[in-house]
Amino acid sequence: MLHTSVDLLPRTSGLTKKRLHALSINTYEDLLRTPPIRYEDYSHKITASQLPQFDQQKCTVEGEIVSVMPIQTRSRITLQKVRIRDRDGFVEISFFNQPYILTQLKRGMNVAFSGTVKQFGSKYTLQPETFEAVGPGIPRIQTGRILPIYSQAKGLTSRLLREKITNILIAAKQIDESLPTEMLASHELLPLSETFFTLHRPENGERLQQAKRRLSFEELFTLQLSTKLIKKQWKDITLTEQLHFPATFEKKIEESIKSLPFDLTADQRNAVRDILKDLKKEIPMNRFLQGDVGSGKTVVAAIAAYAVFLAGKKTLYMAPTEILAQQHAKTFEKILSPLGVSVGLETGSHKDSKKKKQYDIVIGTHALLSSSFSAEGVAFVIVDEQHRFGVKQRARLRQKGLTPHLLTMTATPIPRTVALTAFGELDMSVLSTTLPGRKPIKTFVIPQAKRKDAYEWIKKEIREKKIQVFIICPLVDESESETMQSVKAVKKEYESLQAIFPAFSLGLLHGKMKSKEKEQVMADFAANKISILISTSVVEVGIDIPNATVMIIEGAERFGLAQLHQLRGRIGRGTEQSYCYLFSSTPQSSARLSFFAKTHRGIQLAEYDLQERGPGNMYGFDQHGFMNMRFASFSDPKLIEETQHAANHFIDTYSLDDYPYLKQNINVIQREDVSKD
Ligand code: ADP
Ligand code: MG
């Protein structure tokens, strides 16, 4: 029943069906899971004599229509006056500008009206908000109860949704339970059937809370069950390349660590240990290395790749942009070529198809997976700074006949609640120790009036200290990818800054430039041939230029805090004090930005973002099906923990095959997850 298509809804027009589909309401279940945005309580059923007592309140009257009168007022407004008789008098109901009422309401009909009581002079009338014909055997749908109000998108009214949903509920009578009955009892959950009835036809607020809790529980539970099952399946897959380490392995790793120009932090050591442990196992690693910007993830990845080299196998390293791929290739080369490891670059502009098979480590962009690149001998894949955390990549890898050990890295801090649910399939290593010698970046929100002063100060700093500056232009629209509009904006900014800084060398960087050009600009900036780099947020991730100590972010209010943090992480990478200046065009955003200015830990910023903007904005989850949580929230750690236990218990106790409904929903989650690009 639940999976019945809305195309089969009785007495429903083709247009309505089309509109439902447009809102991704494709099945009866989708309809039943449509959350009301609020409720109006019309459950007070009163009679004519009670009107004065209920002045300004919502209530319902009902009776036989005795007259319906169109009235033309002196202004443009038309009035439709309906009079009904109930058991102790008459009630007048006035519609404004709704002439079609005259065709729907006729003398002699029995009708209930819900609305607000209004006083006009000494008279009380009901200003109707909804009505329906009443009679024996006709269910109450639009009046006389607590009514759900739905978001009125795409021409679908609350009235229509109420009608369709109630009809499904009435026809279904009993809806099959999706969860084991024992779980309902142990977690004090309403049965699904009762939940849907309550959500759309609540008797009281308390019951409604229980219904919402049940639906939140189910969403979190299903999501966690899904990620846990993926994790379990992943462990059943055999590696395409089993690693066998030589006896000298531990010693060589230790030596490689000693050869670094710095000591690893405790967190870095732990992460290396976690990874090496995984690499020795017969099941594929699926680990997530999470560490704030500049926390030193690259070197951890390099040591892991070295370990794989010692076992005689290849590593694939995928960076999000070509610039980063180039930078990482250099870093890897610096660390690993003295140890006899060969590092090769494989990007759109660097293709060296004859040589690539000889490299021990191939570094490229995420596009590597869709290219003709040969995966032979690859045992380890590292995915750097990826928002989509590898599920898609895993599917792609498998298409290439490759099941490697997988390490995904991100600087996006993930609150624990999100990690447990959305990323439950991954093992986590976290770098949270700050690197020695790093000073927190001094961050200021700058009022427009001080803009000139800021520019003057920058000129002085460049002259005296030879420092370098990033100027980041805002996203023109909200989408994550760069549009031509953003490019235009950054070009314009570049031109006006040339007039402000005539004595300095300026560089321009945006995503629509050819990679050769980008490379040149980055090389010039790295070599301090460019003092001020004007850029879109393409510099967001990973770029490492220690001499750049000042950053200006224009239109700072347009960025999420996590993203601002990523941007800010491009400076403060040396031992000099760094400064970040935020320009904002709207004063309203100041609370967020001030919080950002005084907060240096990514995880705190991420928690703030999660509270203020929801997960969609943080992770680009909004287009992501399984993040469409309609009832649950990531800010409920108690329920998240409870559902986590429930998911573990389910896996230990039940077979998904006995719960077809749950199984279907999990399939939907997993399918969406893999197919979305
Ligand atoms: P991210 O985690 O953002 O990828 P990187 O790996 O780019 O950070 O590291 C940032 C900088 O810190 C690099 O220049 C790197 O050489 C340096 N670094 C890494 N680990 C340490 C350490 N333990 N002590 C000092 N510097 C380090
Ligand atoms: Mg990095």
Coordinates of N, CA and C in Angstrom, one line a residue, residues 475-640:
L475 N 31.1 34.3 -3.6 CA 30.3 33.5 -4.5 C 29.2 34.4 -5.0
V476 N 29.0 34.4 -6.3 CA 27.9 35.3 -6.8 C 26.6 34.6 -6.6
D477 N 26.5 33.3 -6.8 CA 25.3 32.6 -6.4 C 25.7 31.5 -5.4
E478 N 24.6 30.9 -4.9 CA 24.8 30.0 -3.7 C 25.4 28.7 -4.1
S479 N 25.5 28.4 -5.4 CA 25.9 27.1 -5.8 C 27.4 26.9 -5.5
E480 N 27.8 25.7 -5.3 CA 29.2 25.5 -4.9 C 30.2 25.6 -6.0
S481 N 29.7 25.4 -7.2 CA 30.6 25.5 -8.4 C 30.6 26.9 -8.9
E482 N 31.7 27.2 -9.6 CA 31.8 28.6 -10.0 C 31.0 28.8 -11.3
T483 N 30.4 30.0 -11.3 CA 29.6 30.3 -12.5 C 30.4 31.4 -13.2
M484 N 29.9 31.7 -14.4 CA 30.6 32.8 -15.2 C 30.4 34.1 -14.5
Q485 N 29.3 34.2 -13.7 CA 29.0 35.4 -13.0 C 30.1 35.7 -11.9
S486 N 30.4 34.6 -11.2 CA 31.5 34.8 -10.2 C 32.8 35.2 -10.9
V487 N 33.0 34.6 -12.0 CA 34.3 34.9 -12.7 C 34.3 36.4 -13.1
K488 N 33.2 36.9 -13.6 CA 33.1 38.3 -14.0 C 33.3 39.1 -12.8
A489 N 32.7 38.8 -11.7 CA 32.9 39.6 -10.4 C 34.3 39.6 -10.0
V490 N 35.0 38.5 -10.1 CA 36.4 38.5 -9.6 C 37.3 39.3 -10.6
K491 N 36.9 39.3 -11.9 CA 37.7 40.0 -12.8 C 37.6 41.5 -12.6
K492 N 36.4 41.9 -12.2 CA 36.1 43.3 -12.0 C 36.8 43.8 -10.7
E493 N 36.8 43.0 -9.7 CA 37.5 43.3 -8.5 C 39.0 43.4 -8.8
Y494 N 39.5 42.5 -9.6 CA 40.9 42.5 -10.0 C 41.3 43.9 -10.6
E495 N 40.4 44.3 -11.5 CA 40.7 45.6 -12.1 C 40.7 46.8 -11.2
S496 N 39.7 46.8 -10.3 CA 39.6 48.0 -9.4 C 40.8 47.9 -8.3
L497 N 41.2 46.7 -8.0 CA 42.3 46.6 -7.1 C 43.6 47.0 -7.7
Q498 N 43.7 46.8 -9.0 CA 44.9 47.3 -9.7 C 45.1 48.8 -9.6
A499 N 44.0 49.5 -9.5 CA 44.0 51.0 -9.3 C 44.4 51.3 -7.9
I500 N 44.0 50.5 -7.0 CA 44.3 50.7 -5.6 C 45.7 50.4 -5.2
F501 N 46.2 49.3 -5.8 CA 47.6 48.8 -5.5 C 48.5 48.9 -6.8
P502 N 48.7 50.2 -7.3 CA 49.4 50.3 -8.6 C 50.9 49.8 -8.5
A503 N 51.4 50.0 -7.3 CA 52.9 49.7 -7.2 C 53.2 48.2 -6.9
F504 N 52.1 47.4 -6.8 CA 52.3 46.0 -6.4 C 51.9 45.0 -7.5
S505 N 52.5 43.8 -7.5 CA 52.1 42.9 -8.5 C 50.9 42.1 -8.0
L506 N 49.9 42.1 -8.9 CA 48.7 41.4 -8.5 C 48.5 40.2 -9.4
G507 N 47.8 39.1 -8.9 CA 47.5 38.0 -9.7 C 46.0 37.7 -9.6
L508 N 45.6 37.0 -10.6 CA 44.1 36.6 -10.7 C 44.0 35.1 -10.8
L509 N 43.0 34.6 -10.0 CA 42.8 33.1 -10.1 C 41.4 32.8 -10.0
H510 N 40.9 32.0 -11.0 CA 39.5 31.5 -10.9 C 39.4 30.2 -11.6
G511 N 38.3 29.5 -11.3 CA 38.1 28.2 -11.8 C 37.9 28.0 -13.3
K512 N 37.6 29.1 -14.0 CA 37.4 29.0 -15.4 C 38.7 29.2 -16.2
M513 N 39.8 29.4 -15.5 CA 41.1 29.6 -16.2 C 41.6 28.3 -16.7
K514 N 42.4 28.3 -17.7 CA 43.0 27.1 -18.2 C 44.0 26.6 -17.1
S515 N 44.2 25.3 -17.0 CA 45.0 24.8 -15.9 C 46.5 25.3 -16.0
K516 N 47.0 25.4 -17.2 CA 48.3 26.0 -17.4 C 48.4 27.4 -16.8
E517 N 47.4 28.2 -17.1 CA 47.4 29.5 -16.5 C 47.4 29.5 -15.0
K518 N 46.5 28.7 -14.5 CA 46.3 28.6 -13.0 C 47.7 28.2 -12.4
E519 N 48.3 27.2 -13.0 CA 49.5 26.7 -12.5 C 50.6 27.8 -12.5
Q520 N 50.6 28.6 -13.6 CA 51.6 29.7 -13.6 C 51.3 30.7 -12.5
V521 N 50.1 31.0 -12.3 CA 49.7 32.0 -11.3 C 50.1 31.5 -9.9
M522 N 49.8 30.2 -9.7 CA 50.2 29.6 -8.4 C 51.7 29.6 -8.2
A523 N 52.4 29.2 -9.3 CA 53.8 29.1 -9.2 C 54.4 30.5 -8.9
D524 N 53.9 31.5 -9.5 CA 54.3 32.9 -9.3 C 54.0 33.3 -7.9
F525 N 52.9 32.9 -7.4 CA 52.5 33.3 -6.0 C 53.4 32.6 -5.0
A526 N 53.6 31.3 -5.3 CA 54.5 30.6 -4.4 C 55.9 31.1 -4.4
A527 N 56.4 31.7 -5.5 CA 57.7 32.2 -5.6 C 57.8 33.7 -5.2
N528 N 56.7 34.2 -4.7 CA 56.5 35.6 -4.3 C 56.8 36.6 -5.4
K529 N 56.4 36.2 -6.6 CA 56.4 37.1 -7.7 C 55.1 37.9 -7.8
I530 N 54.1 37.3 -7.1 CA 52.8 38.0 -7.0 C 52.7 38.3 -5.5
S531 N 52.3 39.6 -5.2 CA 52.1 39.9 -3.8 C 50.7 39.8 -3.3
I532 N 49.8 40.1 -4.2 CA 48.3 40.0 -3.9 C 47.6 39.1 -4.9
L533 N 47.1 38.0 -4.4 CA 46.3 37.1 -5.2 C 44.8 37.3 -5.1
I534 N 44.2 37.8 -6.1 CA 42.7 37.9 -6.1 C 42.1 36.7 -6.6
S535 N 41.2 36.1 -5.9 CA 40.8 34.8 -6.3 C 39.3 34.5 -5.9
T536 N 38.7 33.6 -6.6 CA 37.4 33.1 -6.1 C 37.7 32.0 -5.0
S537 N 36.8 31.3 -4.6 CA 37.0 30.4 -3.5 C 37.7 29.1 -4.0
V538 N 38.2 29.1 -5.2 CA 39.0 27.9 -5.7 C 40.2 27.7 -4.8
V539 N 40.7 28.7 -4.1 CA 41.8 28.5 -3.2 C 41.4 27.9 -1.9
E540 N 40.1 27.5 -1.9 CA 39.5 27.1 -0.6 C 40.3 26.0 0.1
V541 N 40.7 24.9 -0.6 CA 41.2 23.8 0.1 C 42.7 23.6 -0.2
G542 N 43.4 23.3 0.8 CA 44.7 22.6 0.6 C 45.9 23.5 0.3
I543 N 45.7 24.7 -0.3 CA 46.9 25.4 -0.8 C 47.8 25.8 0.3
D544 N 49.1 25.6 0.2 CA 50.0 25.8 1.3 C 51.1 26.8 0.9
I545 N 50.9 28.1 1.3 CA 51.9 29.1 1.0 C 52.2 29.9 2.3
P546 N 53.2 29.4 3.0 CA 53.4 29.9 4.4 C 53.7 31.5 4.5
N547 N 54.2 32.0 3.4 CA 54.5 33.5 3.4 C 53.2 34.3 3.3
A548 N 52.1 33.7 2.9 CA 50.9 34.5 2.8 C 50.3 34.6 4.2
T549 N 50.3 35.8 4.7 CA 49.8 36.0 6.1 C 48.6 36.9 6.2
V550 N 48.1 37.4 5.1 CA 46.9 38.3 5.2 C 45.9 37.8 4.2
M551 N 44.7 37.7 4.7 CA 43.6 37.4 3.8 C 42.4 38.4 4.0
I552 N 41.9 38.8 2.9 CA 40.7 39.6 2.9 C 39.6 38.7 2.3
I553 N 38.5 38.6 3.0 CA 37.3 37.9 2.4 C 36.2 38.9 2.1
E554 N 35.9 39.1 0.9 CA 34.8 40.0 0.5 C 33.5 39.2 0.6
G555 N 32.4 39.9 0.9 CA 31.1 39.2 0.9 C 31.1 38.0 1.9
A556 N 31.7 38.2 3.0 CA 31.9 37.1 3.9 C 30.6 36.5 4.4
E557 N 29.6 37.3 4.3 CA 28.3 36.7 4.8 C 27.7 35.6 3.9
R558 N 28.3 35.6 2.7 CA 27.7 34.6 1.8 C 28.3 33.2 2.0
F559 N 29.3 33.1 2.8 CA 30.0 31.8 3.0 C 29.5 31.2 4.3
G560 N 29.4 29.9 4.4 CA 29.2 29.1 5.6 C 30.4 29.3 6.5
L561 N 30.2 29.1 7.8 CA 31.4 29.2 8.7 C 32.5 28.2 8.4
A562 N 32.0 27.0 8.1 CA 33.0 25.9 7.8 C 33.8 26.3 6.5
Q563 N 33.2 26.9 5.6 CA 33.9 27.3 4.4 C 34.8 28.5 4.6
L564 N 34.3 29.5 5.4 CA 35.2 30.6 5.8 C 36.5 30.0 6.5
H565 N 36.2 29.1 7.3 CA 37.3 28.5 8.1 C 38.4 27.8 7.2
Q566 N 37.8 27.2 6.1 CA 38.7 26.6 5.1 C 39.5 27.6 4.4
L567 N 38.8 28.7 4.1 CA 39.5 29.8 3.4 C 40.6 30.4 4.3
R568 N 40.2 30.7 5.5 CA 41.1 31.3 6.5 C 42.4 30.4 6.7
G569 N 42.1 29.1 6.6 CA 43.2 28.1 6.8 C 44.3 28.2 5.7
R570 N 44.1 29.0 4.7 CA 45.1 29.2 3.7 C 46.3 30.1 4.2
I571 N 46.0 30.9 5.3 CA 47.0 31.7 5.9 C 47.3 31.1 7.3
G572 N 48.2 31.7 8.0 CA 48.6 31.2 9.3 C 49.4 29.8 9.2
R573 N 50.1 29.6 8.1 CA 50.7 28.4 7.9 C 52.2 28.5 8.2
G574 N 52.7 29.7 8.5 CA 54.1 29.8 8.9 C 54.1 30.1 10.3
T575 N 55.3 30.7 10.7 CA 55.4 31.1 12.1 C 55.0 32.5 12.4
E576 N 54.9 33.3 11.3 CA 54.5 34.7 11.5 C 53.0 34.8 11.9
Q577 N 52.7 35.9 12.6 CA 51.3 36.2 12.9 C 50.5 36.5 11.6
S578 N 49.4 35.9 11.5 CA 48.5 36.1 10.3 C 47.2 36.8 10.6
Y579 N 46.7 37.5 9.6 CA 45.5 38.3 9.8 C 44.4 38.0 8.8
C580 N 43.2 37.9 9.2 CA 42.1 37.7 8.3 C 41.0 38.8 8.5
Y581 N 40.7 39.5 7.4 CA 39.8 40.6 7.5 C 38.5 40.2 6.7
L582 N 37.4 40.3 7.4 CA 36.1 40.0 6.7 C 35.3 41.2 6.4
F583 N 35.0 41.4 5.1 CA 34.1 42.4 4.7 C 32.8 41.8 4.4
S584 N 31.7 42.5 4.9 CA 30.4 42.0 4.7 C 29.5 43.2 4.2
S585 N 28.6 42.9 3.3 CA 27.7 43.9 2.9 C 26.4 44.0 3.6
T586 N 26.2 43.0 4.5 CA 24.9 43.1 5.3 C 25.3 43.1 6.8
P587 N 24.8 44.1 7.5 CA 25.1 44.2 8.9 C 24.5 43.1 9.7
Q588 N 23.4 42.5 9.2 CA 22.7 41.4 9.9 C 23.6 40.2 10.2
S589 N 24.5 40.0 9.3 CA 25.3 38.7 9.4 C 26.3 38.9 10.5
S590 N 26.3 40.0 11.2 CA 27.5 40.2 12.1 C 27.6 39.3 13.3
A591 N 26.5 38.7 13.8 CA 26.6 37.8 14.9 C 27.4 36.6 14.5
R592 N 27.0 36.0 13.3 CA 27.7 34.9 12.8 C 29.2 35.2 12.6
L593 N 29.5 36.3 12.0 CA 30.9 36.6 11.6 C 31.7 36.9 12.9
S594 N 31.1 37.6 13.9 CA 31.8 37.8 15.1 C 32.1 36.5 15.8
F595 N 31.2 35.6 15.7 CA 31.5 34.3 16.3 C 32.6 33.6 15.6
F596 N 32.6 33.8 14.3 CA 33.7 33.2 13.5 C 35.1 33.9 13.9
A597 N 35.0 35.2 14.1 CA 36.3 35.9 14.3 C 36.9 35.5 15.6
K598 N 36.1 35.1 16.6 CA 36.7 34.7 17.9 C 36.9 33.2 18.0
T599 N 36.5 32.4 17.0 CA 36.5 31.0 17.2 C 37.5 30.4 16.2
H600 N 38.4 29.6 16.7 CA 39.5 29.1 15.8 C 39.4 27.6 15.6
R601 N 38.5 26.9 16.3 CA 38.4 25.5 16.1 C 37.3 25.1 15.1
G602 N 37.7 24.4 14.1 CA 36.7 24.1 13.0 C 35.5 23.4 13.5
I603 N 35.7 22.5 14.5 CA 34.5 21.7 15.0 C 33.5 22.6 15.6
Q604 N 33.9 23.7 16.3 CA 33.0 24.6 17.0 C 32.2 25.4 15.9
L605 N 32.9 25.7 14.8 CA 32.3 26.4 13.7 C 31.3 25.5 13.0
A606 N 31.6 24.3 12.9 CA 30.7 23.3 12.2 C 29.5 23.1 13.1
E607 N 29.6 23.0 14.4 CA 28.5 22.9 15.2 C 27.5 24.1 15.1
Y608 N 28.1 25.3 15.0 CA 27.4 26.5 14.9 C 26.6 26.5 13.5
D609 N 27.3 26.1 12.5 CA 26.7 26.0 11.2 C 25.5 25.1 11.2
L610 N 25.8 23.9 11.8 CA 24.7 22.9 11.8 C 23.5 23.4 12.5
Q611 N 23.7 24.1 13.6 CA 22.5 24.7 14.3 C 21.8 25.8 13.5
E612 N 22.6 26.6 12.8 CA 22.0 27.8 12.2 C 21.5 27.5 10.8
R613 N 22.3 26.7 10.1 CA 21.9 26.5 8.7 C 21.6 25.1 8.3
G614 N 21.7 24.1 9.2 CA 21.3 22.8 8.8 C 22.4 22.1 8.1
P615 N 22.3 20.8 7.9 CA 23.4 20.0 7.3 C 23.6 20.3 5.8
G616 N 22.5 20.6 5.2 CA 22.6 20.8 3.7 C 23.7 21.8 3.3
N617 N 23.7 22.9 4.0 CA 24.7 23.9 3.7 C 26.1 23.5 4.0
M618 N 26.2 22.7 5.0 CA 27.6 22.3 5.4 C 28.3 21.4 4.5
Y619 N 27.6 20.4 4.0 CA 28.2 19.4 3.3 C 27.8 19.3 1.8
G620 N 27.0 20.2 1.4 CA 26.4 20.1 0.0 C 25.4 18.9 0.0
F621 N 24.9 18.6 1.2 CA 24.0 17.5 1.3 C 22.6 17.8 0.7
D622 N 22.3 19.0 0.5 CA 20.9 19.3 0.2 C 20.5 18.6 -1.1
Q623 N 21.4 18.3 -2.0 CA 20.9 17.6 -3.2 C 21.0 16.1 -2.9
H624 N 21.3 15.8 -1.8 CA 21.6 14.4 -1.5 C 20.4 13.7 -0.8
G625 N 19.9 12.8 -1.5 CA 18.6 12.2 -1.1 C 18.6 11.8 0.4
F626 N 19.6 11.1 0.8 CA 19.4 10.5 2.2 C 19.5 11.6 3.3
M627 N 20.0 12.7 2.9 CA 20.0 13.8 3.9 C 18.7 14.5 4.0
N628 N 17.7 14.1 3.2 CA 16.4 14.7 3.3 C 15.7 14.3 4.5
M629 N 16.2 14.6 5.7 CA 15.6 14.2 6.9 C 14.5 15.2 7.1
R630 N 13.3 14.7 7.2 CA 12.1 15.6 7.4 C 11.8 15.8 8.8
F631 N 12.1 14.9 9.7 CA 11.7 15.0 11.1 C 12.9 15.1 12.0
A632 N 13.9 14.3 11.7 CA 15.0 14.2 12.6 C 15.9 15.4 12.4
S633 N 16.7 15.6 13.5 CA 17.7 16.6 13.3 C 19.0 16.1 13.9
F634 N 20.1 16.7 13.4 CA 21.4 16.3 13.9 C 21.7 16.9 15.2
S635 N 20.8 17.7 15.7 CA 21.1 18.3 17.0 C 20.4 17.6 18.2
D636 N 20.2 16.3 17.9 CA 19.6 15.5 19.0 C 20.5 14.3 19.3
P637 N 21.6 14.6 20.0 CA 22.5 13.5 20.3 C 21.9 12.4 21.0
K638 N 20.9 12.6 21.9 CA 20.4 11.5 22.6 C 19.7 10.5 21.7
L639 N 18.9 11.1 20.8 CA 18.1 10.2 19.9 C 19.1 9.5 18.9
I640 N 20.1 10.2 18.6 CA 21.1 9.6 17.6 C 21.8 8.4 18.3

